[in-house]
Short mmCIF file of C-alpha atoms in Angstrom, two decimals:
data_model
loop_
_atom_site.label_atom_id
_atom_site.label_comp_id
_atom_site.label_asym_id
_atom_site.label_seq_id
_atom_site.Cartn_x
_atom_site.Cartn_y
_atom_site.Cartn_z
CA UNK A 1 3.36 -3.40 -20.60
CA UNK A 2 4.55 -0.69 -23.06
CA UNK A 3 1.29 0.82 -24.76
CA UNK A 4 1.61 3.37 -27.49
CA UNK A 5 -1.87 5.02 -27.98
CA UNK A 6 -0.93 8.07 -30.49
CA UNK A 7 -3.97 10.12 -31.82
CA UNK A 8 -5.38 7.34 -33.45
CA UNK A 9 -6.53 5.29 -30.31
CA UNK A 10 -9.81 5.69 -28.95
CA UNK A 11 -9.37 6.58 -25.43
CA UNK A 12 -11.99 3.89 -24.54
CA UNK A 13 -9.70 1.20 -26.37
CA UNK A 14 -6.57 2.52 -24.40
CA UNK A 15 -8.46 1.83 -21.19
CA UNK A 16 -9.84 -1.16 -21.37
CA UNK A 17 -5.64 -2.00 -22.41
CA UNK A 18 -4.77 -1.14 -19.19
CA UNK A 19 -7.76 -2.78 -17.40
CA UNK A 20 -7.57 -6.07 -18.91
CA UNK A 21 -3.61 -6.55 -18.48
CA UNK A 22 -2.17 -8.30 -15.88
CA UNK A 23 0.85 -6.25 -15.63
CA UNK A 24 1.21 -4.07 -12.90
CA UNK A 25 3.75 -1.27 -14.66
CA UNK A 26 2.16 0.05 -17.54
CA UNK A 27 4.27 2.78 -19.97
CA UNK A 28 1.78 4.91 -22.09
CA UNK A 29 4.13 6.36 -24.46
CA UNK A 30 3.04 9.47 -26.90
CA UNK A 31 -0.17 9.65 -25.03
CA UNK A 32 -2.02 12.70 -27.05
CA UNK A 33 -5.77 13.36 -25.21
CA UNK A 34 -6.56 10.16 -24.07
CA UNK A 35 -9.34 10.44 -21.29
CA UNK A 36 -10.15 8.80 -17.95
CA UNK A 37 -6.67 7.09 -17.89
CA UNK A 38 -6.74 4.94 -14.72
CA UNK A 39 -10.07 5.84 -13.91
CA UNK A 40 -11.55 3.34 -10.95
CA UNK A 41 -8.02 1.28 -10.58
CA UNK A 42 -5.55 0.10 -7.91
CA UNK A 43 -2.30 -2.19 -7.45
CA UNK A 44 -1.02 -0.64 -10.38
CA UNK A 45 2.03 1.94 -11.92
CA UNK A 46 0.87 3.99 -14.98
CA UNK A 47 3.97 6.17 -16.58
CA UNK A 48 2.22 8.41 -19.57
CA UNK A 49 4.96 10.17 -21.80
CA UNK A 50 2.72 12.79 -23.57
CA UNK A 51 -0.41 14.26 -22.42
CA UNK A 52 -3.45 12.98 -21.04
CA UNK A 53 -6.71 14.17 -21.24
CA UNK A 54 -9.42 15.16 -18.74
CA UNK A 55 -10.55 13.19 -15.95
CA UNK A 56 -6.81 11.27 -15.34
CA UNK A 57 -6.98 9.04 -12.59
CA UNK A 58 -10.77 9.94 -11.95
CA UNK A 59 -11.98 7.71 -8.62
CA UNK A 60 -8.60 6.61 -8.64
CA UNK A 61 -8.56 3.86 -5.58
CA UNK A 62 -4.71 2.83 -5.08
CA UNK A 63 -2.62 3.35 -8.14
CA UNK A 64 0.39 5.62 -8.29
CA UNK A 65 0.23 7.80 -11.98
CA UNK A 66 3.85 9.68 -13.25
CA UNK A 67 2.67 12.30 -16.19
CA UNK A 68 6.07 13.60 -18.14
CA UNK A 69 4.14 16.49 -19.95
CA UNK A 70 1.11 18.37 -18.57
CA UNK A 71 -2.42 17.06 -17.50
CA UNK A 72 -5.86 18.71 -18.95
CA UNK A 73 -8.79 19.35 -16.80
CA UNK A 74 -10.17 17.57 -13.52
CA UNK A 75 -6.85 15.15 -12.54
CA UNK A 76 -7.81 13.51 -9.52
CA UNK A 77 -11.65 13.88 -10.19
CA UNK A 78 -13.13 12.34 -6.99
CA UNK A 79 -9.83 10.29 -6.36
CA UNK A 80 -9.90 7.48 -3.34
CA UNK A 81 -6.41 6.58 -2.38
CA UNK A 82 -3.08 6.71 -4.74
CA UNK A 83 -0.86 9.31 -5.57
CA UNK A 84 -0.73 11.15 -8.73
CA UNK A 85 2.39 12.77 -9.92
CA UNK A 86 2.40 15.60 -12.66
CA UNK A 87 5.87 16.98 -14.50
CA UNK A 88 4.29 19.52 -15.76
CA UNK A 89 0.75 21.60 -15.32
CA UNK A 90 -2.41 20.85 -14.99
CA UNK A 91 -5.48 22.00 -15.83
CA UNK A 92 -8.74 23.41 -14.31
CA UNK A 93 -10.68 21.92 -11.35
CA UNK A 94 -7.20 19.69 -10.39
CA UNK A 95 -8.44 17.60 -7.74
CA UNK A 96 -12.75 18.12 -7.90
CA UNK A 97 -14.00 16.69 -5.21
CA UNK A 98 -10.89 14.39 -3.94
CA UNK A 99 -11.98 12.30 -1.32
CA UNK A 100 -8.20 10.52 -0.56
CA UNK A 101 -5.16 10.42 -1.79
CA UNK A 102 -2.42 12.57 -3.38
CA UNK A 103 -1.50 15.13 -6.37
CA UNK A 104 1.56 16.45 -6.75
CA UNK A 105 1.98 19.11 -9.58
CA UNK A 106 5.39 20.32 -10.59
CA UNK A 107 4.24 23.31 -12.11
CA UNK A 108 0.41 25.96 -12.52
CA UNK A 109 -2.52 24.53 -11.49
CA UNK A 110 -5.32 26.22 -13.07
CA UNK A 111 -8.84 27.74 -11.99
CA UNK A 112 -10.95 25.84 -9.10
CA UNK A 113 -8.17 23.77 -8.12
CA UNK A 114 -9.22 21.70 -5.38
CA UNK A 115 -12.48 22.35 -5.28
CA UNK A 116 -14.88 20.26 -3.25
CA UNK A 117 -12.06 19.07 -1.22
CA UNK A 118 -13.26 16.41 1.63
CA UNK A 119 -11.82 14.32 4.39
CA UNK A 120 -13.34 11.44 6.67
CA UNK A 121 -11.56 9.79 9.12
CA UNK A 122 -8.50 8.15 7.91
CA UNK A 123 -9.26 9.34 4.40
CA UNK A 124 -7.23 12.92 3.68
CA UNK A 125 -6.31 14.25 0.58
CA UNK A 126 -3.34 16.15 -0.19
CA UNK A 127 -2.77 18.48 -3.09
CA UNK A 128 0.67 20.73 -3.82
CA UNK A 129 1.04 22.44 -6.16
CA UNK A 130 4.61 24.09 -6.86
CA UNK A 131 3.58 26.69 -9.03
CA UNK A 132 0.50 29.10 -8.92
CA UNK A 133 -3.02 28.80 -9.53
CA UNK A 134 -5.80 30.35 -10.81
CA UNK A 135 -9.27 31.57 -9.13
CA UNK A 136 -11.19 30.02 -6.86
CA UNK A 137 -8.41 28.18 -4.93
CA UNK A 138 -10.37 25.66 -2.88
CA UNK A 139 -13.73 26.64 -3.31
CA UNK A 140 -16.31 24.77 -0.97
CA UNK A 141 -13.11 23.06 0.38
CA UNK A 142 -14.77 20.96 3.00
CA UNK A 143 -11.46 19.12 4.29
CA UNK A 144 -7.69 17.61 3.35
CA UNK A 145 -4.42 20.07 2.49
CA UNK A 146 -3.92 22.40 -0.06
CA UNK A 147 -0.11 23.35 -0.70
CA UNK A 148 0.60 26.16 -3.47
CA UNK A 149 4.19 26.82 -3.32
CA UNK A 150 4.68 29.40 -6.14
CA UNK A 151 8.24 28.17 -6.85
CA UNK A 152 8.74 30.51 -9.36
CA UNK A 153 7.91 33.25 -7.92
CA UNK A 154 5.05 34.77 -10.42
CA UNK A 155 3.39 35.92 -7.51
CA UNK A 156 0.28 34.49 -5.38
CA UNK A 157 -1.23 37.74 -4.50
CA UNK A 158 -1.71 38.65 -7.94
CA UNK A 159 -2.82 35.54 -9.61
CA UNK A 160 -4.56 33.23 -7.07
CA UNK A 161 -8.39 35.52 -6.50
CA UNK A 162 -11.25 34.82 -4.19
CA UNK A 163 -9.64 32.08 -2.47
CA UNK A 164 -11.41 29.47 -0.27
CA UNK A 165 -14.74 31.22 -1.16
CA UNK A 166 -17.15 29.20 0.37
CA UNK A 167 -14.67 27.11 2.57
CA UNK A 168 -16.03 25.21 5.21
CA UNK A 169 -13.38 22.41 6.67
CA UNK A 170 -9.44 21.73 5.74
CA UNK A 171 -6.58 23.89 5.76
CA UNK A 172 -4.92 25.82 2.37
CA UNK A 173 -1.12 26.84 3.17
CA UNK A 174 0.02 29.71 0.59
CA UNK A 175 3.66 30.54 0.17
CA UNK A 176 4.00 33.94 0.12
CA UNK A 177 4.77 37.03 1.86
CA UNK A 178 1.47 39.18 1.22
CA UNK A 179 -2.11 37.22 0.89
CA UNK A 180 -4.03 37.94 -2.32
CA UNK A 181 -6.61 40.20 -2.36
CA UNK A 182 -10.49 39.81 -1.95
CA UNK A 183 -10.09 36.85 0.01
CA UNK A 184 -13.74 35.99 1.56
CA UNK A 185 -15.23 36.19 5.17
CA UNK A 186 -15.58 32.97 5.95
CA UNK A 187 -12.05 32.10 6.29
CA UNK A 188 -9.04 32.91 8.59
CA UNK A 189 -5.91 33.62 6.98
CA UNK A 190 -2.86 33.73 9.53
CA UNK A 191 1.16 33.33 9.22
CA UNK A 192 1.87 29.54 9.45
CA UNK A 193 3.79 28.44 12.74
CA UNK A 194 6.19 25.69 13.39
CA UNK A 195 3.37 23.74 14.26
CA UNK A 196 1.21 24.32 11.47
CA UNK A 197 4.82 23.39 8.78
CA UNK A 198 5.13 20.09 11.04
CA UNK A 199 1.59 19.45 9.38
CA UNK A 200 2.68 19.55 5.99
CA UNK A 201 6.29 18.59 6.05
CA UNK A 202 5.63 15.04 5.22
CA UNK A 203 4.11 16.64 1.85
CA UNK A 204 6.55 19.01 1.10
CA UNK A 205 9.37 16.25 1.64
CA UNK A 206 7.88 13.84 -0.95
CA UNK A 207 7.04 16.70 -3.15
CA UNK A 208 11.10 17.41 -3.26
CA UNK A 209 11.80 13.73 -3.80
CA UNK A 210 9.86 14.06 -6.66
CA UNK A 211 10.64 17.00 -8.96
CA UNK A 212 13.81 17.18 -7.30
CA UNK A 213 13.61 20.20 -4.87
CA UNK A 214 15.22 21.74 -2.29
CA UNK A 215 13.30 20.77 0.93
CA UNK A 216 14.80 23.19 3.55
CA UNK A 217 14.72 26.31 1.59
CA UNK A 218 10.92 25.66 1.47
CA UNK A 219 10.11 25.28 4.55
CA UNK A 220 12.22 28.16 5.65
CA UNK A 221 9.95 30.40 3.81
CA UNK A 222 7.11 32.37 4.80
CA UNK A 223 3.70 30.70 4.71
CA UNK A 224 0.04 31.52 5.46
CA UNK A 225 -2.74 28.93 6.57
CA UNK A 226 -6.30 29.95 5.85
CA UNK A 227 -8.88 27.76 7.44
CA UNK A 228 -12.55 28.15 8.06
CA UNK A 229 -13.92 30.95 10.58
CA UNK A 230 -15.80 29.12 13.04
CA UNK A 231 -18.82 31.55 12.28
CA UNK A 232 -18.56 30.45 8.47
CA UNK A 233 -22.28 29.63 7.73
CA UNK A 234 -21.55 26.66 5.41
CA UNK A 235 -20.06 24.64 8.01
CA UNK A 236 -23.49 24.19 9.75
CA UNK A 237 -24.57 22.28 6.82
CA UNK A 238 -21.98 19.17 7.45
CA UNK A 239 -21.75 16.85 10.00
CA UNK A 240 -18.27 16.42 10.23
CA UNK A 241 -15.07 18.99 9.53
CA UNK A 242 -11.84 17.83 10.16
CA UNK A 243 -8.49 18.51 7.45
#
């Protein structure tokens, strides 16, 4: 199904498009600020030429979203299962509250990314970023992987402040060679080991796949995992903390 929203369609018209349709593949072409695109679905493939607004793929539950062009705010709000990829940046709060799932961003994330992360059981989200971020880097992260790999080199310990303030579960791997500045007491920060790349090389290989990156050279660079300090006061406030 080829759909071709423009500025004049109502966003809530363009949804219920996509709802309603049997089709499976669905092409959004000059998408322009349309909202809650694939909000709530599964079993299906949405390719958006253009840009979507806020809340793409909000409670997503199973379907796999390509953006060509960049994203707006909260991508991923609250997402289930399904994969999300982004040719471009994205906006603030990318991934609020993901509870499953996938984002892949080719580019800048902006501030709050990942915030309210959270894993349970089988459910564990995954977010990578390939360029920088802004403040707040997994604030409250309570569980899943956060992967900024600064790709272009404008420089993690400068732009990416305060992160994991307030983390309590999950792990956030940084590429870099020196940790930002001012990150809080409640988390560990530590050079990743073999062991802790074997983790996230799954990620980082479909990450390449995507946007067409060199896998090796990656992972042959220096990382840093931060994850919670076991005397973190948050964490005694959930039941359960796993990545």
């Amino acid at each position: 199904m080829m759909i071709r929203p423009g500025a004049e369609m109502h966003f809530q018209t363009l949804n219920e498009a996509i709802r309603s349709t049997p089709d499976t593949d669905i092409m959004i072409e000059n998408c322009l600020g349309q909202r809650y695109i694939g909000a709530g679905l599964s079993g299906k493939t949405i390719v958006i030429n253009g840009t979507p607004g806020n809340a793409l793929g909000a409670y997503l539950d199973g379907c796999t979203i390509h953006v060509h062009g960049n994203s707006q705010d909260a991508t991923g709000d609250t997402m289930n299962e399904g994969t999300i990829y982004v040719h471009g940046n994205a906006g603030d709060a990318t991934g609020y509250a993901m509870r499953g799932g996938k984002i892949f961003i080719e580019g800048n994330s902006g501030y709050r990314t990942g915030i309210h992360m959270k894993a349970f059981q089988e459910k564990v989200p995954v977010l990578v970023v390939g360029g920088i971020t802004g403040s707040f880097l997994g604030e409250y992260q309570a569980g899943g992987y956060i992967i900024v790999l600064d790709l272009n080199n404008q420089s993690i310990e400068k732009n990416c402040n305060f992160v994991g303030t307030g983390m309590h579960g999950g792990k956030i791997f940084l590429r870099t060679e020196k940790l930002p500045p001012n990150l809080p007491k409640q988390i560990l920060a530590n050079p990743a080991t073999k062991e802790d790349l074997k983790e996230i090389e799954p990620f980082i290989h479909e990450f390449c796949e995507a946007f067409g990156r060199e896998e090796q050279e990656i992972l042959d660079s220096d990382f840093y995992v931060l994850t919670p300090n076991s005397n973190n006061p948050y964490k005694q406030l959930y039941t359960r903390n796993q990545c």
